[in-house]
Amino acid sequence: MSYTKTEENYLKAIYSLQVKIGKEVSTNELASSLETKASSVTDMVKKLDKKELITYEKYKGVSLTNLGKEIAINIIRNHRIWEVFLVEKLGYKWDEVHEIAEQLEHIKSEELVDRLDDFLDHPSFDPHGDPIPDREGNIPVRKEAIALNELKKGETGIVVGVKNTDIDFLQFLEEMNLTLGKSIQVEKIFDFDKSKVVKTGQQTVTISKEVGSFLIVEKIIQTK
Amino acid sequence: MSYTKTEENYLKAIYSLQVKIGKEVSTNELASSLETKASSVTDMVKKLDKKELITYEKYKGVSLTNLGKEIAINIIRNHRIWEVFLVEKLGYKWDEVHEIAEQLEHIKSEELVDRLDDFLDHPSFDPHGDPIPDREGNIPVRKEAIALNELKKGETGIVVGVKNTDIDFLQFLEEMNLTLGKSIQVEKIFDFDKSKVVKTGQQTVTISKEVGSFLIVEKIIQTK
DNA sequence: AAATATTTTTAGACTTATCTAAAAATTGAA
DNA sequence: TTCAATTTTTAGATAAGTCTAAAAATATTT
Ligand SMILES: [Mn+2]
Ligand SMILES: [Mn+2]
Ligand SMILES: [Mn+2]
Ligand SMILES: [Mn+2]
């Protein structure tokens, strides 16, 4: 069985929203996530329901079937492996690869992504720190990955991911030098608005609570 | 400006047919090349004409404008560079890559193929021996490339390309061990049907006139 | 030069994915 | 609990690309 690019994008969007909100995904949520209209969503979810990729009940939203989930995870796997390729082999920066990966993830070939995965030495995380599912759909979990906001004053974390992939945000991080793998120490937290002064390498910058909620870090236990 | 996959495939097909037959491409030729119906072709060529990618006159066939030719050559460049990548980096065999390249050639990114080209050290020919146009559309020419049929008895050539990329034919060549880079010596030519006995490495095989017309070789001058 | 065969175009229909506008159902406030 | 706001669905259109069947034009034979 093979699916259209649109069907795959719907499944991927439903998967992400389902993980994020933990219950049935509404028509409007899907519409806004896919930048389309609610009426278009209704049409498409009927079709996906008929194909048994999702469960849809009128006015009650949708959720993925096992098959739908499998396909969604596979597309995400494709996307993230391509992103690794683009950054590791072609020298793209991590804030430049998403749009191209959106196209590459839909290339139809059982074998291609597996070969690419071999070629890249089976990466577990993509350039944004997101986990890469394996062929069977298992998703690696990172120990101790938390939002930067959960770090207390004096604590240190390594940037291992972001929760927001807007190009503007990624470029902001680049500017601030808060990129993947960077070590960040919390110097001060303002009670006022929970903004923070953090140190990364020689730089010291102030970041908002919002930015701190989007940055995923691995907390470093200081073994003195 | 960006074009649909279908438009790009039409331009590519028109380009190849135009090169092959040297005059306007007829509706039926295009239909059979694209495995579609003449009526569909008529609709599409009207559209491409309106976009000034081709010149179309009712009942008189089509030919590419400069813009159309430029786009066609660019798609061919994409296709062949991806084929090199698939063979050189991912370990595919040369008879396995065409279908995947048919998909990859349509990925929209100014930069991607240029980066891939760098990564592959600017190859001039693809795994089938076909020339790879550069960014400006210039197509490299190979000196002394001739059909195997043009070799006389006793002469030797190196396989540098094929004129038929049907998967059946490529697999036949694989079977016969007449693959790219192989040296072929003509042992005998039958007057009867111009079939040949040829030697490649330790193997000796008989090939038809047709096969000989599809194999491109570089003639080796025996400097005794 | 007609008649016939072939090629090409037109007409009308279908599919996928989308939209706007209006109707129906659900939610939430008074 | 009733009415208003919001969400969702339906109805009807549109655009891209395709198809079949029939009409029109061109090419080939007699
Ligand atoms: Mn991405
Ligand atoms: Mn990513
Ligand atoms: Mn090819
Ligand atoms: Mn090729």
PDB file of N, CA, C and O and ligand atoms in Angstrom, chain A residues 76 79-81 83-84 94 97-98 101 125-131 162 165, ligand 2:
ATOM      1  N   ILE A  76       8.128  10.271   9.855  1.00  0.00           N
ATOM      2  CA  ILE A  76       8.979  11.044  10.761  1.00  0.00           C
ATOM      3  C   ILE A  76      10.405  10.502  10.727  1.00  0.00           C
ATOM      4  O   ILE A  76      11.383  11.262  10.727  1.00  0.00           O
ATOM      5  N   HIS A  79      11.977  11.757   7.557  1.00  0.00           N
ATOM      6  CA  HIS A  79      12.276  13.185   7.701  1.00  0.00           C
ATOM      7  C   HIS A  79      13.569  13.410   8.484  1.00  0.00           C
ATOM      8  O   HIS A  79      14.465  14.144   8.050  1.00  0.00           O
ATOM      9  N   ARG A  80      13.672  12.756   9.610  1.00  0.00           N
ATOM     10  CA  ARG A  80      14.808  13.028  10.499  1.00  0.00           C
ATOM     11  C   ARG A  80      16.113  12.453   9.965  1.00  0.00           C
ATOM     12  O   ARG A  80      17.181  13.057  10.139  1.00  0.00           O
ATOM     13  N   ILE A  81      16.030  11.300   9.305  1.00  0.00           N
ATOM     14  CA  ILE A  81      17.249  10.737   8.713  1.00  0.00           C
ATOM     15  C   ILE A  81      17.751  11.640   7.590  1.00  0.00           C
ATOM     16  O   ILE A  81      18.947  11.925   7.483  1.00  0.00           O
ATOM     17  N   GLU A  83      17.296  14.808   7.425  1.00  0.00           N
ATOM     18  CA  GLU A  83      17.881  15.996   8.053  1.00  0.00           C
ATOM     19  C   GLU A  83      19.317  15.734   8.497  1.00  0.00           C
ATOM     20  O   GLU A  83      20.195  16.592   8.337  1.00  0.00           O
ATOM     21  N   VAL A  84      19.554  14.552   9.053  1.00  0.00           N
ATOM     22  CA  VAL A  84      20.923  14.213   9.450  1.00  0.00           C
ATOM     23  C   VAL A  84      21.832  14.230   8.227  1.00  0.00           C
ATOM     24  O   VAL A  84      22.921  14.812   8.247  1.00  0.00           O
ATOM     25  N   TRP A  94      21.555  23.503  10.768  1.00  0.00           N
ATOM     26  CA  TRP A  94      20.354  22.819  11.283  1.00  0.00           C
ATOM     27  C   TRP A  94      19.080  23.619  11.098  1.00  0.00           C
ATOM     28  O   TRP A  94      17.989  23.070  11.141  1.00  0.00           O
ATOM     29  N   VAL A  97      17.339  22.899   7.074  1.00  0.00           N
ATOM     30  CA  VAL A  97      17.047  21.606   6.464  1.00  0.00           C
ATOM     31  C   VAL A  97      15.584  21.173   6.488  1.00  0.00           C
ATOM     32  O   VAL A  97      15.181  20.278   5.746  1.00  0.00           O
ATOM     33  N   HIS A  98      14.770  21.822   7.309  1.00  0.00           N
ATOM     34  CA  HIS A  98      13.422  21.304   7.521  1.00  0.00           C
ATOM     35  C   HIS A  98      12.583  21.261   6.237  1.00  0.00           C
ATOM     36  O   HIS A  98      11.940  20.245   5.934  1.00  0.00           O
ATOM     37  N   ALA A 101      13.640  18.527   3.923  1.00  0.00           N
ATOM     38  CA  ALA A 101      13.270  17.216   4.483  1.00  0.00           C
ATOM     39  C   ALA A 101      11.765  16.961   4.341  1.00  0.00           C
ATOM     40  O   ALA A 101      11.333  15.816   4.181  1.00  0.00           O
ATOM     41  N   PHE A 125      19.467  10.558  16.944  1.00  0.00           N
ATOM     42  CA  PHE A 125      18.805  11.851  17.056  1.00  0.00           C
ATOM     43  C   PHE A 125      19.125  12.710  15.843  1.00  0.00           C
ATOM     44  O   PHE A 125      20.202  12.600  15.266  1.00  0.00           O
ATOM     45  N   ASP A 126      18.160  13.537  15.466  1.00  0.00           N
ATOM     46  CA  ASP A 126      18.371  14.391  14.307  1.00  0.00           C
ATOM     47  C   ASP A 126      19.068  15.692  14.709  1.00  0.00           C
ATOM     48  O   ASP A 126      19.393  15.876  15.880  1.00  0.00           O
ATOM     49  N   PRO A 127      19.342  16.575  13.752  1.00  0.00           N
ATOM     50  CA  PRO A 127      20.115  17.784  14.086  1.00  0.00           C
ATOM     51  C   PRO A 127      19.406  18.715  15.076  1.00  0.00           C
ATOM     52  O   PRO A 127      20.034  19.604  15.638  1.00  0.00           O
ATOM     53  N   HIS A 128      18.093  18.526  15.271  1.00  0.00           N
ATOM     54  CA  HIS A 128      17.381  19.347  16.254  1.00  0.00           C
ATOM     55  C   HIS A 128      17.260  18.629  17.586  1.00  0.00           C
ATOM     56  O   HIS A 128      16.587  19.103  18.499  1.00  0.00           O
ATOM     57  N   GLY A 129      17.876  17.454  17.682  1.00  0.00           N
ATOM     58  CA  GLY A 129      17.823  16.696  18.922  1.00  0.00           C
ATOM     59  C   GLY A 129      16.606  15.794  19.030  1.00  0.00           C
ATOM     60  O   GLY A 129      16.382  15.167  20.065  1.00  0.00           O
ATOM     61  N   ASP A 130      15.809  15.714  17.969  1.00  0.00           N
ATOM     62  CA  ASP A 130      14.619  14.864  18.025  1.00  0.00           C
ATOM     63  C   ASP A 130      14.987  13.408  17.735  1.00  0.00           C
ATOM     64  O   ASP A 130      15.845  13.136  16.897  1.00  0.00           O
ATOM     65  N   PRO A 131      14.333  12.479  18.438  1.00  0.00           N
ATOM     66  CA  PRO A 131      14.680  11.067  18.297  1.00  0.00           C
ATOM     67  C   PRO A 131      14.293  10.504  16.937  1.00  0.00           C
ATOM     68  O   PRO A 131      13.257  10.859  16.385  1.00  0.00           O
ATOM     69  N   VAL A 162      15.084  21.198  20.593  1.00  0.00           N
ATOM     70  CA  VAL A 162      14.204  22.358  20.679  1.00  0.00           C
ATOM     71  C   VAL A 162      12.765  21.890  20.537  1.00  0.00           C
ATOM     72  O   VAL A 162      12.492  20.859  19.940  1.00  0.00           O
ATOM     73  N   THR A 165      10.326  24.662  16.031  1.00  0.00           N
ATOM     74  CA  THR A 165      11.242  24.592  14.881  1.00  0.00           C
ATOM     75  C   THR A 165      10.985  25.702  13.876  1.00  0.00           C
ATOM     76  O   THR A 165      11.411  25.612  12.744  1.00  0.00           O
TER      77      THR A 165
HETATM   78 MN    MN E   2      14.154  17.743  12.972  1.00  0.00          MN
END
